[in-house]
Amino acid sequence: MSFNPLEEKGTPIEKQYRDWRNLNPIPYDKTTVHPYTRARIILMNGIETEAAIFLHQFNRHCDDMEVKKVIAESRRIEQQQQKAVNYQIPADETLLEVTIGYEQVAVDLTAWLAQNEKDENVKQALDFALLEDFDHLYRYADLMDLECGIKAERVVQEYTEITPGRPTAAHHRHPQDEIRKHINKDDADIQTKLNILTIVAGEQQTMNFYMNNGNRHGSNLGRGLYMEIGQVEEQHVSHYESLNDPNMSWYEMLLMHEYTECWLYYSMYKEEVDEVLKKLWEQHLYMEIGHLNHAVKLLKEKEGKEAKDMLPKALPSIFKFQSNKEYIRKILEEQIHLTTQDQGYVSVKDLDENSRFRTFNKKVNNIWVPSNEVIKDYIFRNGMDYRFELEGENPIKELQDRTTVIETLAIK
Ligand SMILES: [Fe+2]
Ligand SMILES: [Fe+2]
Ligand SMILES: [Fe+2]
Ligand SMILES: [Fe+2]
């Protein structure tokens, strides 16, 4: 059944404020939560964080008191929603367990978006970074078993494999090579716009999470791993945010942010298996429709533009957290050797010693590469690395040997 948020009334803003008790829910039970319920919570926390930060930026760039007041209200609500969502995570879920959840989100979110993306340039951007978050999952999983004796398969379950992707050591590219070509706001498909806003918020959340929590890890090796991967998430945010058309007005951006929230909450509501969360997603969906109505009005009043000219008559098909094992294996086989150069992609094999990629990569990987050290330590202790391979061996021949770290793959 089609659903058009533009035709729904939604919850009026004045009815959206909640009291503290309402915002402080009983968290889920980490031993029984569905991995994709956890994933939905992590993603929607990232979406709400982006909503709040975007509205702060809007406030800082807006000199219209009437508008500032309207967005102050929705911003406060976004903050409440963020708390109601993020506080679903229990305190007994450790930093590393949550981190495994974050990388599972990155993997299965990116893989779904890539398979539902028609713009070649955007699809390539998604496939490219997919292989990197997939490798992060493996590095953190080995760290968690090495230091805490907890297997990451308990977190991801049978939905997501854990095995090396494009090795993290090869992710470190020169910042100038992280900027992609952008879409055109006037002719890009709505799905493309939703995909970009969703992945930017997701990656930004991961970046923020590692920025703030990496130093909470107890071992030097683990702190190093968070630091190293945190810098890759910075790259991912730069990579994805540059896909968006920078020529959109603040009011157009506001409309697209609220519309993305509607699409995602509708998707979460449709897909949720936990009854309590299902109600939360539905409640937030109707709040977002309220925000969308305000965005539609502002766009009309301030720029004379009609939201219905920018948006389809019904929401596109819903987003789903689902298993993408086959797809990820295929992309790994095809693209493991890729790196970026200016706005495009090249095989590392085609780059000479003095290339910008190799020069930068050598500089940061100079004497200590935590992502490799974690695996080396694990193998030293256990004889072979930790993996959770469900569809057979790693599709890349060089990555099938579990007793040695291939430090140079995708670098040399
Ligand atoms: Fe929101
Ligand atoms: Fe990642
Ligand atoms: Fe990422
Ligand atoms: Fe919103």
CSV table of C-alpha atoms and ligand atoms in Angstrom, one decimal, residues 48 51 78 81 261 265 288 291, ligand 1:
chain,number,residue,atom,x,y,z
A,48,GLU,CA,18.3,12.1,14.7
A,51,ALA,CA,18.6,16.2,12.2
A,78,GLU,CA,14.7,15.8,17.2
A,81,GLN,CA,13.7,11.6,19.6
A,261,GLU,CA,13.1,10.8,8.4
A,265,TYR,CA,10.6,5.7,10.3
A,288,GLU,CA,8.2,13.6,11.4
A,291,HIS,CA,8.0,18.4,10.9
B,1,FE,FE,13.5,13.3,13.9
